[in-house]
Short mmCIF file of C-alpha atoms in Angstrom, two decimals:
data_model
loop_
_atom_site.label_atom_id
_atom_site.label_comp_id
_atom_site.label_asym_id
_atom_site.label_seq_id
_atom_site.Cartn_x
_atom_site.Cartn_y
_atom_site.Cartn_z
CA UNK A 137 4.36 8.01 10.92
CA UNK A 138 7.53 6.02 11.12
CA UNK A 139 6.94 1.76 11.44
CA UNK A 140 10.00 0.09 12.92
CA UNK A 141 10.57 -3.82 12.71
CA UNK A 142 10.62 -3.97 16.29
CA UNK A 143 6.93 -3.04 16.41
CA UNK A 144 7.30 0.26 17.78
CA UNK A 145 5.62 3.41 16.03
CA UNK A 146 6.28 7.12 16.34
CA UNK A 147 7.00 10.54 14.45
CA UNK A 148 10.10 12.42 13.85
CA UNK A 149 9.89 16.21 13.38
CA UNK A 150 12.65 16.53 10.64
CA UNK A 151 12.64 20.04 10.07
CA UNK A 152 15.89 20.74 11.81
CA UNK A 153 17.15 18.60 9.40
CA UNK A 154 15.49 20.18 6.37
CA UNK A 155 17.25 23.42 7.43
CA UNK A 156 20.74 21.72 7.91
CA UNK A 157 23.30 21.87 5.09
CA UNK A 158 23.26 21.21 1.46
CA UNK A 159 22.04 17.59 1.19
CA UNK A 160 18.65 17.91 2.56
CA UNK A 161 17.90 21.48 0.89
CA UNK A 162 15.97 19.90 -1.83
CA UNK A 163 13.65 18.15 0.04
CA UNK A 164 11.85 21.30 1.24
CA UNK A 165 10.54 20.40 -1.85
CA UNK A 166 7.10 18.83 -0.80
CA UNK A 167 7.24 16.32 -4.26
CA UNK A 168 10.83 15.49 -3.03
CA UNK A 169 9.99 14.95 -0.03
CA UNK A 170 7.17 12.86 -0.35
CA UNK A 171 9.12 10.87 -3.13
CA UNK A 172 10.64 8.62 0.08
CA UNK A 173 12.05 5.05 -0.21
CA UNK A 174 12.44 2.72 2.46
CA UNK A 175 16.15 0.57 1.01
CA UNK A 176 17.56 -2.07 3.49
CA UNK A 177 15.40 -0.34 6.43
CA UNK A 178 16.79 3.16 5.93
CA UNK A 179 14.82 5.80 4.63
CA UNK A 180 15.94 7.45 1.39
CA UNK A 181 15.26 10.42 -1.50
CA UNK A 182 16.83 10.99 -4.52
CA UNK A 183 17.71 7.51 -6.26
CA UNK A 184 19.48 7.32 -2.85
CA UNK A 185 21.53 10.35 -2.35
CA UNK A 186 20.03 11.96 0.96
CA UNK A 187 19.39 9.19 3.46
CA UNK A 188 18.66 9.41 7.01
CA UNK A 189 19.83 6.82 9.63
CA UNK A 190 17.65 4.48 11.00
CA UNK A 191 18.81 4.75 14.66
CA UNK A 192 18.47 8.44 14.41
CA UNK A 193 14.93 8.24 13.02
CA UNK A 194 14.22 5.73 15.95
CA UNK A 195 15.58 8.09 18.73
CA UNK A 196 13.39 10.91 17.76
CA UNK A 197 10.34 9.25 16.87
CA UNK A 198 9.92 6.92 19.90
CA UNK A 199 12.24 8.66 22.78
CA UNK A 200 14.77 5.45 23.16
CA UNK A 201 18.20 5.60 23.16
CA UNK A 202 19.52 2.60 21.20
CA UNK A 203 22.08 0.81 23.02
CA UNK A 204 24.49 -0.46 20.71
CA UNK A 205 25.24 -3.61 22.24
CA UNK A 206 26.07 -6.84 19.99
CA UNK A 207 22.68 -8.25 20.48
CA UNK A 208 20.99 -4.91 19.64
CA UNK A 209 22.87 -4.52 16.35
CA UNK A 210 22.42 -8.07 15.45
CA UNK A 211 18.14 -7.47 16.01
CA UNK A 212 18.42 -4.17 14.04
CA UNK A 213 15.16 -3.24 15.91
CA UNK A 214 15.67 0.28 14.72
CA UNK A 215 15.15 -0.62 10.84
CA UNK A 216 12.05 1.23 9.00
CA UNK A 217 9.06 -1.06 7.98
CA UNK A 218 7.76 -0.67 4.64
CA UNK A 219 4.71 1.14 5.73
CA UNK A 220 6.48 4.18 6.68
CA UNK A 221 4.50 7.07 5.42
CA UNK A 222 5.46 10.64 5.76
CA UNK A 223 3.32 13.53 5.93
#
């Protein structure tokens, strides 16, 4: 379950992801996978080198298009909580 700052909550199927190119191939890798941090509000594996971006993460887990307007990107509503589990 994915916790955003902007109090919204939601899940995000990633397994089109998991299936997409090189950089996410080792986190079919259940260990890996579960192995998550949350860094500046982005979600990350791997000492950092597979990320996935916030605003994408939102989109999918709570059906909202982010509008980038100023005031939007300012708020960063789309930024990960710390409570972010994965399962």
């Amino acid at each position: 379950k994915l916790y955003f700052k902007n109090g919204k909550t939601g899940t995000a199927d990633l397994a089109s992801y998991l299936s997409s190119g090189k950089i996410f191939k080792e986190l079919k890798n259940i260990n890996i996978f579960k192995s998550f941090k949350v860094e500046y509000g982005t979600l990350t594996w791997l000492d950092g080198k597979v990320d996935m971006a916030p605003e994408a993460l939102y989109e999918m887990a709570t059906n909202e298009k982010i509008n980038l307007s100023k005031k939007q990107i300012k708020a960063q509503p789309e930024k990960l909580k710390s409570g972010t589990k994965l399962v």
